[in-house]
Amino acid sequence: MTTRLYTHPIFLEHITPPGHPERPDRLRAIERVLDDEAFAALDRVKAPEGDEATILYAHPADFVARVRAAIPEEGLARIDADTTASPKSWQAVITAIGAANAAVDDVFTGRADNVFVAARPPGHHAEKTTAMGFCFFNTAAIAARYAQKKHGVERVAVVDWDVHHGNGTQDIFWDDPSVLYCSTHQMPLYPGTGAKSETGAGNIVNAPLAPQTGSEVFRDAFLSRVLPALDNFAPDLIIISAGFDAHHRDPLAEINLTEDDFDWATGQLMQRAARHSGNRLVSLLEGGYDLQGLAFSVAAHVGRLMKG
């Protein structure tokens, strides 16, 4: 398998307040662990700046303009209670979108079988007209729409294993049966969405996990809900919203996964990508706030992507 990695120094220049969990050190921890010789074969590419017009695939123009106007010339500006912008945040957001869209191009042109995008800020909480939960725009949703518009893809599946429900992705695709959204997440927990009863146009599959549960419950949710939905949908592309905050070390939640669980889940999705999608799989970093748990989990995830 050819696995490509996209990242960029600009992602370190999206600054958050002291003590904020979504901080530049997250990417530094990932960079350190992926510098190990075990990842020597990883195809490392500097993330390209994105086309701002592609944001409109998932968000209306007036909302995009409001977010851009909120970026400060100096210091920090609060977007919502949890989400802060700094002078380089717009460039970081645009580059994250560019990397995700380039990853889609890569898997459809054969430059890579799969791609991991190590970018920040994350995206899966961003709804059509609301920036929230550390997220400005919904990178996974934009990439899914990009695949449909640029490559003529009929069916895209977004699988979200972040410990927080991807309310934004659900909101954007709520009534769109061409996109399957599957999520495992702790419930109750921020943002308060993600009940099993939330099914959209039959294309939303939520698998909430009770606090203090771990590997067995997580894997059962995959085996009983996520994977059957993927097999029934038979996507042309799988996008992972790859949050690693369900790790047992993470301070923002109470699910007790290990890096072995992320290795296993990655392998399960790769099997479905091989079966339905010509191996085409794009993984986008979302959450993960304990630096050791994040680094070890990303290493397991990327290692599995590389092994096939």
Short mmCIF file of C-alpha atoms in Angstrom, two decimals:
data_model
loop_
_atom_site.label_atom_id
_atom_site.label_comp_id
_atom_site.label_asym_id
_atom_site.label_seq_id
_atom_site.Cartn_x
_atom_site.Cartn_y
_atom_site.Cartn_z
CA MET A 1 0.00 0.00 0.00
CA THR A 2 1.17 3.54 -0.78
CA THR A 3 0.27 5.84 2.11
CA ARG A 4 0.69 9.59 1.78
CA LEU A 5 0.94 12.07 4.65
CA TYR A 6 -0.07 15.71 4.28
CA THR A 7 0.91 18.30 6.85
CA HIS A 8 2.27 21.88 6.86
CA PRO A 9 4.01 24.28 9.28
CA ILE A 10 1.08 26.70 8.98
CA PHE A 11 -0.99 24.34 11.13
CA LEU A 12 1.26 25.23 14.07
CA GLU A 13 0.43 28.92 13.61
CA HIS A 14 -3.26 28.54 14.41
CA ILE A 15 -2.93 29.78 17.99
CA THR A 16 -5.35 29.05 20.82
CA PRO A 17 -5.40 30.46 24.37
CA PRO A 18 -3.07 29.05 27.04
CA GLY A 19 -4.47 25.82 28.42
CA HIS A 20 -6.71 25.20 25.42
CA PRO A 21 -6.77 21.47 24.55
CA GLU A 22 -6.65 22.03 20.77
CA ARG A 23 -3.09 23.33 20.65
CA PRO A 24 -0.11 23.25 18.29
CA ASP A 25 1.67 20.67 20.47
CA ARG A 26 -0.80 18.10 19.15
CA LEU A 27 0.83 18.21 15.73
CA ARG A 28 4.32 18.33 17.20
CA ALA A 29 3.57 15.08 19.03
CA ILE A 30 2.37 13.49 15.78
CA GLU A 31 5.43 14.73 13.90
CA ARG A 32 7.74 13.21 16.50
CA VAL A 33 6.13 9.79 16.48
CA LEU A 34 6.02 9.64 12.67
CA ASP A 35 9.74 10.48 12.51
CA ASP A 36 10.46 6.94 13.68
CA GLU A 37 12.19 4.70 11.13
CA ALA A 38 9.09 2.49 11.09
CA PHE A 39 7.49 5.22 8.99
CA ALA A 40 10.40 5.74 6.58
CA ALA A 41 8.27 4.58 3.64
CA LEU A 42 5.55 7.15 4.34
CA ASP A 43 5.15 9.48 1.35
CA ARG A 44 5.37 12.91 2.98
CA VAL A 45 4.01 15.87 1.03
CA LYS A 46 3.59 19.49 2.06
CA ALA A 47 -0.10 20.32 2.15
CA PRO A 48 -1.23 22.65 -0.64
CA GLU A 49 -3.32 25.74 -0.03
CA GLY A 50 -6.92 25.06 -0.90
CA ASP A 51 -9.36 26.70 -3.27
CA GLU A 52 -11.64 28.87 -1.16
CA ALA A 53 -14.49 28.22 -3.60
CA THR A 54 -14.66 24.61 -2.42
CA ILE A 55 -15.81 25.76 1.02
CA LEU A 56 -19.10 26.61 -0.69
CA TYR A 57 -19.64 22.90 -1.34
CA ALA A 58 -20.67 22.59 2.32
CA HIS A 59 -21.27 26.13 3.61
CA PRO A 60 -23.16 29.20 2.28
CA ALA A 61 -21.22 32.24 1.11
CA ASP A 62 -22.50 34.61 3.81
CA PHE A 63 -21.32 32.25 6.54
CA VAL A 64 -17.88 31.91 4.92
CA ALA A 65 -17.63 35.70 4.77
CA ARG A 66 -18.57 36.03 8.45
CA VAL A 67 -15.89 33.56 9.49
CA ARG A 68 -13.25 35.27 7.40
CA ALA A 69 -14.20 38.67 8.83
CA ALA A 70 -13.76 37.28 12.34
CA ILE A 71 -10.07 36.49 11.83
CA PRO A 72 -8.09 39.10 13.81
CA GLU A 73 -5.11 41.06 12.52
CA GLU A 74 -3.42 40.51 15.87
CA GLY A 75 -4.11 38.71 19.10
CA LEU A 76 -6.98 36.26 19.50
CA ALA A 77 -10.67 36.53 18.59
CA ARG A 78 -13.39 34.34 20.04
CA ILE A 79 -15.64 32.62 17.47
CA ASP A 80 -17.67 30.82 20.11
CA ALA A 81 -17.10 29.71 23.70
CA ASP A 82 -14.61 27.01 22.63
CA THR A 83 -13.35 28.26 19.28
CA THR A 84 -10.68 30.92 18.88
CA ALA A 85 -9.08 32.52 15.81
CA SER A 86 -5.61 34.02 15.49
CA PRO A 87 -4.06 35.94 12.56
CA LYS A 88 -2.88 32.78 10.74
CA SER A 89 -6.05 30.77 11.37
CA TRP A 90 -7.58 31.47 7.95
CA GLN A 91 -4.48 30.22 6.15
CA ALA A 92 -4.41 27.12 8.36
CA VAL A 93 -8.07 26.38 7.64
CA ILE A 94 -7.65 26.86 3.90
CA THR A 95 -4.56 24.65 3.86
CA ALA A 96 -6.38 21.91 5.79
CA ILE A 97 -9.11 21.99 3.14
CA GLY A 98 -6.50 21.97 0.38
CA ALA A 99 -4.83 18.92 1.91
CA ALA A 100 -8.11 17.02 2.21
CA ASN A 101 -9.08 17.76 -1.37
CA ALA A 102 -5.59 16.86 -2.62
CA ALA A 103 -5.91 13.58 -0.73
CA VAL A 104 -9.13 12.86 -2.61
CA ASP A 105 -7.33 13.59 -5.89
CA ASP A 106 -4.49 11.26 -4.87
CA VAL A 107 -6.67 8.22 -4.24
CA PHE A 108 -8.61 8.71 -7.47
CA THR A 109 -5.53 9.25 -9.65
CA GLY A 110 -3.52 6.42 -8.09
CA ARG A 111 -0.82 8.58 -6.53
CA ALA A 112 -1.70 6.91 -3.22
CA ASP A 113 -3.92 4.12 -1.99
CA ASN A 114 -4.73 6.00 1.18
CA VAL A 115 -3.84 9.33 2.78
CA PHE A 116 -3.61 10.69 6.31
CA VAL A 117 -3.99 14.46 6.73
CA ALA A 118 -2.39 15.78 9.93
CA ALA A 119 -3.97 19.22 10.05
CA ARG A 120 -5.58 21.58 12.49
CA PRO A 121 -8.01 23.10 13.30
CA PRO A 122 -10.39 20.12 13.12
CA GLY A 123 -13.70 20.31 11.27
CA HIS A 124 -16.43 17.85 12.17
CA HIS A 125 -18.39 20.11 14.56
CA ALA A 126 -18.80 22.86 11.95
CA GLU A 127 -22.43 22.89 10.79
CA LYS A 128 -23.68 24.52 7.60
CA THR A 129 -23.87 27.96 9.21
CA THR A 130 -22.19 27.54 12.58
CA ALA A 131 -18.52 27.38 13.60
CA MET A 132 -18.16 25.60 16.94
CA GLY A 133 -16.26 23.04 18.98
CA PHE A 134 -12.77 24.17 17.82
CA CYS A 135 -13.99 23.91 14.17
CA PHE A 136 -14.40 26.62 11.52
CA PHE A 137 -15.43 24.71 8.38
CA ASN A 138 -16.25 21.04 7.92
CA THR A 139 -13.23 19.65 6.12
CA ALA A 140 -14.60 16.11 5.79
CA ALA A 141 -17.88 17.35 4.29
CA ILE A 142 -16.05 19.60 1.82
CA ALA A 143 -13.81 16.70 0.77
CA ALA A 144 -16.83 14.43 0.27
CA ARG A 145 -18.54 17.01 -1.93
CA TYR A 146 -15.26 17.63 -3.76
CA ALA A 147 -15.03 13.94 -4.61
CA GLN A 148 -18.53 14.04 -6.02
CA LYS A 149 -18.01 17.21 -8.04
CA LYS A 150 -14.43 16.64 -9.24
CA HIS A 151 -14.39 12.86 -9.70
CA GLY A 152 -18.02 12.06 -10.36
CA VAL A 153 -18.31 9.88 -7.26
CA GLU A 154 -21.82 8.65 -6.57
CA ARG A 155 -21.51 7.49 -2.96
CA VAL A 156 -19.17 8.71 -0.22
CA ALA A 157 -19.07 7.33 3.31
CA VAL A 158 -17.78 9.39 6.23
CA VAL A 159 -16.89 7.29 9.27
CA ASP A 160 -16.31 9.33 12.43
CA TRP A 161 -14.74 7.67 15.47
CA ASP A 162 -13.97 10.89 17.35
CA VAL A 163 -15.30 10.60 20.90
CA HIS A 164 -17.49 13.66 20.27
CA HIS A 165 -20.35 13.35 17.81
CA GLY A 166 -19.77 15.05 14.48
CA ASN A 167 -22.91 17.16 14.60
CA GLY A 168 -21.66 19.32 11.76
CA THR A 169 -21.20 16.46 9.31
CA GLN A 170 -24.59 15.08 10.27
CA ASP A 171 -26.18 18.50 9.78
CA ILE A 172 -24.66 19.00 6.33
CA PHE A 173 -25.66 15.56 5.00
CA TRP A 174 -28.90 15.11 6.96
CA ASP A 175 -31.13 14.80 3.90
CA ASP A 176 -28.56 13.61 1.35
CA PRO A 177 -28.68 9.85 0.67
CA SER A 178 -25.57 10.06 -1.54
CA VAL A 179 -23.43 10.41 1.61
CA LEU A 180 -23.44 7.89 4.45
CA TYR A 181 -22.42 9.24 7.85
CA CYS A 182 -21.52 6.73 10.58
CA SER A 183 -20.38 7.82 14.03
CA THR A 184 -19.22 6.17 17.24
CA HIS A 185 -19.08 8.64 20.12
CA GLN A 186 -19.63 8.99 23.83
CA MET A 187 -23.15 9.94 24.86
CA PRO A 188 -24.02 11.97 26.84
CA LEU A 189 -21.22 14.38 25.93
CA TYR A 190 -20.66 17.54 23.91
CA PRO A 191 -22.32 18.53 21.58
CA GLY A 192 -25.39 16.60 22.75
CA THR A 193 -26.37 15.10 19.39
CA GLY A 194 -25.89 11.61 18.00
CA ALA A 195 -28.76 9.48 19.29
CA LYS A 196 -29.55 6.26 17.43
CA SER A 197 -32.92 7.78 16.51
CA GLU A 198 -31.19 10.49 14.43
CA THR A 199 -31.22 8.83 11.01
CA GLY A 200 -31.60 11.64 8.47
CA ALA A 201 -32.72 10.27 5.10
CA GLY A 202 -31.73 6.79 6.26
CA ASN A 203 -28.09 7.76 5.68
CA ILE A 204 -27.15 8.61 9.27
CA VAL A 205 -25.94 5.75 11.49
CA ASN A 206 -25.13 6.74 15.06
CA ALA A 207 -23.63 4.29 17.52
CA PRO A 208 -23.45 6.09 20.87
CA LEU A 209 -21.18 4.64 23.57
CA ALA A 210 -21.86 4.92 27.29
CA PRO A 211 -19.24 6.59 29.51
CA GLN A 212 -16.59 4.28 30.98
CA THR A 213 -17.01 1.65 28.27
CA GLY A 214 -14.07 0.48 26.20
CA SER A 215 -12.79 -1.83 23.50
CA GLU A 216 -15.53 -4.46 23.59
CA VAL A 217 -18.40 -1.98 23.29
CA PHE A 218 -16.59 0.09 20.65
CA ARG A 219 -15.78 -2.94 18.50
CA ASP A 220 -19.32 -4.25 18.86
CA ALA A 221 -20.65 -0.90 17.64
CA PHE A 222 -18.44 -1.20 14.56
CA LEU A 223 -19.38 -4.82 13.90
CA SER A 224 -23.10 -4.42 14.50
CA ARG A 225 -23.83 -0.96 13.07
CA VAL A 226 -21.00 0.75 11.19
CA LEU A 227 -19.64 -2.08 9.05
CA PRO A 228 -23.04 -3.48 7.96
CA ALA A 229 -24.07 0.04 6.95
CA LEU A 230 -20.90 0.40 4.88
CA ASP A 231 -21.47 -2.94 3.17
CA ASN A 232 -25.07 -2.04 2.36
CA PHE A 233 -24.04 1.39 1.04
CA ALA A 234 -20.99 0.19 -0.95
CA PRO A 235 -19.21 3.58 -1.07
CA ASP A 236 -16.88 4.69 -3.85
CA LEU A 237 -14.73 6.49 -1.25
CA ILE A 238 -14.33 6.24 2.53
CA ILE A 239 -13.36 9.33 4.52
CA ILE A 240 -12.43 8.89 8.19
CA SER A 241 -12.97 11.69 10.68
CA ALA A 242 -10.10 10.35 12.75
CA GLY A 243 -10.35 11.73 16.25
CA PHE A 244 -8.30 9.93 18.87
CA ASP A 245 -9.93 11.37 21.98
CA ALA A 246 -11.68 8.08 22.81
CA HIS A 247 -8.26 6.94 24.05
CA HIS A 248 -8.29 6.11 27.75
CA ARG A 249 -5.73 8.84 28.52
CA ASP A 250 -7.76 11.65 26.95
CA PRO A 251 -8.93 14.36 29.38
CA LEU A 252 -12.09 15.42 27.51
CA ALA A 253 -14.05 12.16 27.61
CA GLU A 254 -14.59 8.86 29.39
CA ILE A 255 -14.19 6.13 26.77
CA ASN A 256 -11.34 3.72 27.41
CA LEU A 257 -9.88 2.72 24.05
CA THR A 258 -6.25 1.86 23.36
CA GLU A 259 -4.14 2.35 20.25
CA ASP A 260 -4.88 -1.29 19.38
CA ASP A 261 -8.55 -0.35 18.93
CA PHE A 262 -7.66 2.32 16.39
CA ASP A 263 -5.39 -0.18 14.59
CA TRP A 264 -8.29 -2.65 14.49
CA ALA A 265 -10.87 -0.09 13.33
CA THR A 266 -8.50 1.13 10.62
CA GLY A 267 -8.06 -2.42 9.39
CA GLN A 268 -11.82 -2.97 9.29
CA LEU A 269 -12.35 0.16 7.20
CA MET A 270 -9.48 -0.78 4.89
CA GLN A 271 -11.20 -4.11 4.26
CA ARG A 272 -14.36 -2.24 3.23
CA ALA A 273 -12.35 0.15 1.09
CA ALA A 274 -10.79 -2.84 -0.68
CA ARG A 275 -14.19 -4.47 -1.12
CA HIS A 276 -16.14 -1.44 -2.33
CA SER A 277 -13.87 1.53 -3.05
CA GLY A 278 -10.80 0.35 -4.90
CA ASN A 279 -8.82 0.83 -1.64
CA ARG A 280 -9.63 4.57 -1.74
CA LEU A 281 -9.51 5.87 1.83
CA VAL A 282 -8.77 9.36 3.16
CA SER A 283 -8.24 9.98 6.88
CA LEU A 284 -8.51 13.46 8.40
CA LEU A 285 -7.29 14.28 11.91
CA GLU A 286 -10.02 15.52 14.24
CA GLY A 287 -9.64 15.39 18.04
CA GLY A 288 -7.20 13.80 20.48
CA TYR A 289 -5.91 15.93 23.35
CA ASP A 290 -3.59 13.81 25.48
CA LEU A 291 -0.30 14.08 23.61
CA GLN A 292 0.93 10.56 24.39
CA GLY A 293 -2.43 8.94 23.67
CA LEU A 294 -2.72 10.93 20.45
CA ALA A 295 0.81 10.11 19.26
CA PHE A 296 0.54 6.38 19.96
CA SER A 297 -2.91 6.18 18.38
CA VAL A 298 -1.84 8.02 15.23
CA ALA A 299 1.19 5.73 14.97
CA ALA A 300 -1.08 2.68 15.14
CA HIS A 301 -3.51 4.19 12.62
CA VAL A 302 -0.88 5.24 10.08
CA GLY A 303 1.03 2.00 10.57
CA ARG A 304 -2.09 0.05 9.65
CA LEU A 305 -2.72 2.26 6.63
CA MET A 306 0.80 1.48 5.43
CA LYS A 307 0.54 -2.28 6.00
CA GLY A 308 -2.68 -2.77 4.12
#
